[in-house]
Tab-separated table of C-alpha atoms and ligand atoms in Angstrom:
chain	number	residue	atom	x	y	z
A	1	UNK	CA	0.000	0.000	0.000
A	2	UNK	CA	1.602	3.574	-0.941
A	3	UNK	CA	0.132	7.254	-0.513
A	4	UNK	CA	-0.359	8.584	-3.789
A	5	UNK	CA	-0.080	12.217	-4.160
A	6	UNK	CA	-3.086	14.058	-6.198
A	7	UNK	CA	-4.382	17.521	-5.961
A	8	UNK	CA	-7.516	17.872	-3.557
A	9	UNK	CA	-9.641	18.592	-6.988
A	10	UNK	CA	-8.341	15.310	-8.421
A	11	UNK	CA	-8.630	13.257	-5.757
A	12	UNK	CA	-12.325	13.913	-5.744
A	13	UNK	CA	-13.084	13.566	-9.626
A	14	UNK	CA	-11.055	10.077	-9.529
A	15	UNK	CA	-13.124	9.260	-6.275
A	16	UNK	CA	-16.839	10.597	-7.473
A	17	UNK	CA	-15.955	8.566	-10.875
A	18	UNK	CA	-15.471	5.551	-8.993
A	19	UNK	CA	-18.400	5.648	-7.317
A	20	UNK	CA	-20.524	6.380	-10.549
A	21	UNK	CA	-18.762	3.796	-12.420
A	22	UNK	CA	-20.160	1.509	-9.510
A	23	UNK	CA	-23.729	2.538	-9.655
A	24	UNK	CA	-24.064	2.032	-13.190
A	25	UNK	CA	-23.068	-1.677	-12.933
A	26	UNK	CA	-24.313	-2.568	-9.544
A	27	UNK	CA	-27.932	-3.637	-9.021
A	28	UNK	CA	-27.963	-2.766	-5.825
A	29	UNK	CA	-24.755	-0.626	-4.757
A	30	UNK	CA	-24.044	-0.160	-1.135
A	31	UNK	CA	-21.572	3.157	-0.373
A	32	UNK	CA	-20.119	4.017	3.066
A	33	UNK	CA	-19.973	7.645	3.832
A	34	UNK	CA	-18.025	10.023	5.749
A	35	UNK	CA	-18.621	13.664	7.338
A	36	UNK	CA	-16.154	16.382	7.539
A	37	UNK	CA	-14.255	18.932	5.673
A	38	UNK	CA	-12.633	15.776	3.415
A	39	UNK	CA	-15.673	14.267	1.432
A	40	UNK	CA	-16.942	17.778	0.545
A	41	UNK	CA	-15.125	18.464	-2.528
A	42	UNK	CA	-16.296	14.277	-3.556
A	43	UNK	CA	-20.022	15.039	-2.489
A	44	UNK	CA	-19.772	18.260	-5.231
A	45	UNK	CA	-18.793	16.037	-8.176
A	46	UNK	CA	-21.692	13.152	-6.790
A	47	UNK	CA	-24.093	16.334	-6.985
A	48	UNK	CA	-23.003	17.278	-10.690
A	49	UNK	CA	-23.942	13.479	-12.246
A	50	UNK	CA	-27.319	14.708	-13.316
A	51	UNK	CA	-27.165	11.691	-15.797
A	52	UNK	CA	-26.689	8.856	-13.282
A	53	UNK	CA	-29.563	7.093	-11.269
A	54	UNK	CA	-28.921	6.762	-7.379
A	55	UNK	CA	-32.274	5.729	-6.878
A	56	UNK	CA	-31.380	2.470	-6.386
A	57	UNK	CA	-28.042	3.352	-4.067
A	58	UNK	CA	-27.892	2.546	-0.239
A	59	UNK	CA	-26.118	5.147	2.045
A	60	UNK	CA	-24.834	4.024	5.362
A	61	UNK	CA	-22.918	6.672	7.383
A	62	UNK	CA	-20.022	6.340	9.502
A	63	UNK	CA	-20.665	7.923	12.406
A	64	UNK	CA	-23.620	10.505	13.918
A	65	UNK	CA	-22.941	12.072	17.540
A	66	UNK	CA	-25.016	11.221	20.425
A	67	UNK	CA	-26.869	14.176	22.183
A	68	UNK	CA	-28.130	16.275	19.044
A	69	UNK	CA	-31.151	15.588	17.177
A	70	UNK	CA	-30.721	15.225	13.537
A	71	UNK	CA	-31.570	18.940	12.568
A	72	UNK	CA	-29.111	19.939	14.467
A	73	UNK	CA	-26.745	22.272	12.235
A	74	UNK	CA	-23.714	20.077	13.245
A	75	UNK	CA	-25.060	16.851	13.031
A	76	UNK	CA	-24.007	14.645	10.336
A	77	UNK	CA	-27.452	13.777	9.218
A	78	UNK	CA	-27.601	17.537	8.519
A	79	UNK	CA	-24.178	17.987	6.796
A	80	UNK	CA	-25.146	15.012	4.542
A	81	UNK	CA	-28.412	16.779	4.031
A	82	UNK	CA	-26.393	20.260	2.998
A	83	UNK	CA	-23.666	18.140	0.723
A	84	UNK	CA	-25.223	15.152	-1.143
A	85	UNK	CA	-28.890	14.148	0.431
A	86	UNK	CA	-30.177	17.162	-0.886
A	87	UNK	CA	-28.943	17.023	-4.229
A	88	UNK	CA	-29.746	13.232	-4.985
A	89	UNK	CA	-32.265	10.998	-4.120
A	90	UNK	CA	-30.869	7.434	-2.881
A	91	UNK	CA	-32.863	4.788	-1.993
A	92	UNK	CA	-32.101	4.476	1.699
A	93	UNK	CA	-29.971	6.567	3.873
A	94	UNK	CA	-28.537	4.970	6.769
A	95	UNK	CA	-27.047	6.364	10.105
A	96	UNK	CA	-26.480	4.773	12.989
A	97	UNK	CA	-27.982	5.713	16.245
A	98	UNK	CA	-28.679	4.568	20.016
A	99	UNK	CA	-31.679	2.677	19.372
A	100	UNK	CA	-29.967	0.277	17.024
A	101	UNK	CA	-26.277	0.758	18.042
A	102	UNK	CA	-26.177	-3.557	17.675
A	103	UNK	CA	-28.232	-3.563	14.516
A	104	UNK	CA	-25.946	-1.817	12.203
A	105	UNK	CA	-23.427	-3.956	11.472
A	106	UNK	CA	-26.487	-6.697	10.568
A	107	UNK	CA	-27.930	-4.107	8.379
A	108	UNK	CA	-25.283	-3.106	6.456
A	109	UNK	CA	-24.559	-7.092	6.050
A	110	UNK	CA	-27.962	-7.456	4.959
A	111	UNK	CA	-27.954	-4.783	2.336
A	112	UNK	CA	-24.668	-7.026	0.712
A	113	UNK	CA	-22.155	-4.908	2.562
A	114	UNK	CA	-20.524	-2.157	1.699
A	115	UNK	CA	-19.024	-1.780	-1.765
A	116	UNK	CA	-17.096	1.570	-1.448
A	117	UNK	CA	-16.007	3.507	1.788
A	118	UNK	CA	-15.045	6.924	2.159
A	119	UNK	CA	-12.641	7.334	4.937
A	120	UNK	CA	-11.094	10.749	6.461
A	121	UNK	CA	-8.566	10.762	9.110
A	122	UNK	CA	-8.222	12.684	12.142
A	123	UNK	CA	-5.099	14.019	13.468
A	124	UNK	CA	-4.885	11.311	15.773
A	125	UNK	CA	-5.312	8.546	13.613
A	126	UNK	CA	-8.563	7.769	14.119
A	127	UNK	CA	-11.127	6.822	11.123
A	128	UNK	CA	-14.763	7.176	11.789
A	129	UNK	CA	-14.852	7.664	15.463
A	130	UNK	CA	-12.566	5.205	16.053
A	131	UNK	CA	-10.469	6.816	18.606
A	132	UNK	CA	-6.384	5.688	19.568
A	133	UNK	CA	-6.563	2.262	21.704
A	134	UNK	CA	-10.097	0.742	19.841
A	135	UNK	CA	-9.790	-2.896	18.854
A	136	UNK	CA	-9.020	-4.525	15.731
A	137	UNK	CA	-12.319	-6.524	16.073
A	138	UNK	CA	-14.886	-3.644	17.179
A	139	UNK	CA	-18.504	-3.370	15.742
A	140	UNK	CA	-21.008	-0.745	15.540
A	141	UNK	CA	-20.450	0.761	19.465
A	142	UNK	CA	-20.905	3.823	21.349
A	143	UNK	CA	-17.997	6.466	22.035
A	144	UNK	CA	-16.544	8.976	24.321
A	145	UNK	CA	-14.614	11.052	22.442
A	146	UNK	CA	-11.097	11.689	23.114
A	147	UNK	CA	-9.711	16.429	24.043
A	148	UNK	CA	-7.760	15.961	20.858
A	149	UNK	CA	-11.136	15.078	18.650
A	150	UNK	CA	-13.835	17.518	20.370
A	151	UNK	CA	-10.930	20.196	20.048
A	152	UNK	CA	-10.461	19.501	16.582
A	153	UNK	CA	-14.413	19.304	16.116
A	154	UNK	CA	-15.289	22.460	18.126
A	155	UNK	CA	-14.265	24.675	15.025
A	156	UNK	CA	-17.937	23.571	13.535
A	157	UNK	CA	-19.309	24.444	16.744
A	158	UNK	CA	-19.861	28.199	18.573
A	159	UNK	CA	-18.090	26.886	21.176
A	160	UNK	CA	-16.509	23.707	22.949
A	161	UNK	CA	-18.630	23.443	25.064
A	162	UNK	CA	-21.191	22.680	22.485
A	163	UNK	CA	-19.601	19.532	21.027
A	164	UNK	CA	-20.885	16.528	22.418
A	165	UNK	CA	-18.787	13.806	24.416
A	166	UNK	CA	-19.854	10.810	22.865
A	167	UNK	CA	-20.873	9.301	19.475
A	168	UNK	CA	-21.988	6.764	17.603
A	169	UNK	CA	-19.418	4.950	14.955
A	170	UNK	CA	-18.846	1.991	13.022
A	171	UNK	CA	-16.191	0.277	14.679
A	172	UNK	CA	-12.795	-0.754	12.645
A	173	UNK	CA	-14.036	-4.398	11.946
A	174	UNK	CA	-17.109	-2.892	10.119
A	175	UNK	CA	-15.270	-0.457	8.098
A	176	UNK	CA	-12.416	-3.692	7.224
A	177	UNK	CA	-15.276	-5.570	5.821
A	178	UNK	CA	-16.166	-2.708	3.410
A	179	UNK	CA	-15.515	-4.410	-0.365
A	180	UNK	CA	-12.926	-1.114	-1.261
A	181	UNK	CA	-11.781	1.634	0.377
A	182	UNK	CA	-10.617	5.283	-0.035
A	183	UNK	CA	-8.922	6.725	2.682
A	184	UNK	CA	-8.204	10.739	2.159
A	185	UNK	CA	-6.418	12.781	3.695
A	186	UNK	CA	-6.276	16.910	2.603
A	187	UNK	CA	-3.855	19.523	4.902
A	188	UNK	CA	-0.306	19.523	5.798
A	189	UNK	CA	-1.435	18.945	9.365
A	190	UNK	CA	-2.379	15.440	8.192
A	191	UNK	CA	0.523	14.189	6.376
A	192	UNK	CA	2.413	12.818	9.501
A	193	UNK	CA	-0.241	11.209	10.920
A	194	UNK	CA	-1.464	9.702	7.492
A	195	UNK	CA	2.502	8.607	7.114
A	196	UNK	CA	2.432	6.737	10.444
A	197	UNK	CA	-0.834	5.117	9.519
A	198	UNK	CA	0.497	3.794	5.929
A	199	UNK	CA	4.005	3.166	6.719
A	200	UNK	CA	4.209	2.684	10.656
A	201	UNK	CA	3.146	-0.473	13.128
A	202	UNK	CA	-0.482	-2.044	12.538
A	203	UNK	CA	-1.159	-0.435	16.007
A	204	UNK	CA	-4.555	0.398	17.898
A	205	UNK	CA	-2.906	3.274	19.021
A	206	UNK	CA	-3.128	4.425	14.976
A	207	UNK	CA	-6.540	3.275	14.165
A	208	UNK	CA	-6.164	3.661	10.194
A	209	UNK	CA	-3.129	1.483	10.457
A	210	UNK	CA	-5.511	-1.300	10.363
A	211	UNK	CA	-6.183	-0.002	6.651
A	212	UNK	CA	-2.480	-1.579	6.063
A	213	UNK	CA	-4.489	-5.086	5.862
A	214	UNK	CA	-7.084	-3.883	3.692
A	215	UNK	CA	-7.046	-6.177	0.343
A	216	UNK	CA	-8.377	-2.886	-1.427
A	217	UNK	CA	-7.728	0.154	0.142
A	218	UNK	CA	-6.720	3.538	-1.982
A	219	UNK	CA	-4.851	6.185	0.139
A	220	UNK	CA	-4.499	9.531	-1.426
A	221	UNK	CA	-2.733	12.928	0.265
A	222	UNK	CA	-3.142	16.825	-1.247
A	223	UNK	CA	-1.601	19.220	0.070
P	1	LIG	P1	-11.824	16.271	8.557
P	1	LIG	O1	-12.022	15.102	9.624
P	1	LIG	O2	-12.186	15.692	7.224
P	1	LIG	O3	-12.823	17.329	8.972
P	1	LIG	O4	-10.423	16.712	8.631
P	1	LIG	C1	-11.501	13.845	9.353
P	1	LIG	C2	-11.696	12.945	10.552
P	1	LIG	O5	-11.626	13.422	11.691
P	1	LIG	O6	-11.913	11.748	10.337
């Protein structure tokens, strides 16, 4: 596995034409999604293909936070809403949430699993919510997040104290089983940690260096 460098605004063209490519030969595609400032610039391109037919498309997101209901501005069923959900109509959106925290990873198996995932990373390795020290084998679970993450997060928020402790995220063992994989990674501040993740110890302590045993997992840095 190697980091390939692209620009931001190739990265998400390649990405995008991936994932139409998939929904015009798939019967029933499956795609993983992912919030944050990453997938934006791929959710743009998804919103220009006018001429391709999600209506037969499964979404299942990677992670919602606990605490906010999902009108919240900052929740992700709202930034999906403001990105892609709003642009194009898919058949079923998934999140996960408290009521079906043990469900999820059932669901997504019963839907055929999940044929491409969209990954970010955060500064501290994690993918989804999948904070420093989570196991290799976790599902679908329930998380307190770690200074380092609501820090990083508060910057959507009017304040810290705003961001909620705990979410909800697929846990690494879901995301492994996902049938191909692009992990992204945009800012200088994220080179180090994506370089430790590709490159370092398969380590719980680097959640995305479990992406090292992907069979089919993409990495791609801009600067
Ligand atoms: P970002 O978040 O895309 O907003 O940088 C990535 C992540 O924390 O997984």
């Amino acid at each position: 596995m190697r980091i390939k460098n692209k620009s931001y605004q190739k990265v998400c063209h390649l990405i995008a034409s991936n994932i139409r490519d998939l929904v015009k030969r798939h019967d029933n595609p499956v795609l993983g999604l992912a919030t944050g400032s990453t997938p934006i610039g791929i959710y743009k391109e998804v919103s220009k293909m006018r001429n391709t037919n999600f209506s037969e498309t499964i979404t299942f997101n990677l992670d919602e936070y606990v605490g906010l209901n999902g009108w919240h501005p900052q929740s992700y069923n709202h930034f999906m809403y403001d990105h892609l959900f709003g642009k194009i109509t898919f058949k079923k959106r998934f999140f996960p949430s408290l009521n079906g925290v043990d469900l999820y990873d059932d669901l997504i198996e019963a839907y055929g699993g999940i044929d491409i995932q969209i990954l970010g990373i955060g500064t501290n390795g994690h993918i989804a919510f999948n904070e420093p020290g989570t196991p290799r084998k976790s599902k679908t679970h329930v998380v307190d997040l770690t200074e380092n993450t609501i820090k990083d997060n508060s910057r959507f928020f009017d304040s810290i104290d705003e961001v909620p402790t705990q979410a909800i995220t697929m846990g690494i063992e879901t995301i492994m089983k996902a049938k191909r994989i692009y992990l992204v990674a945009q800012g200088s501040h994220k080179k180090e940690i994506l370089d430790r993740a590709i490159n370092g110890d398969i380590t719980p302590e680097v959640p995305a260096s479990f992406l090292q045993e992907h069979p089919n997992c993409n990495v791609f840095y801009s600067d």
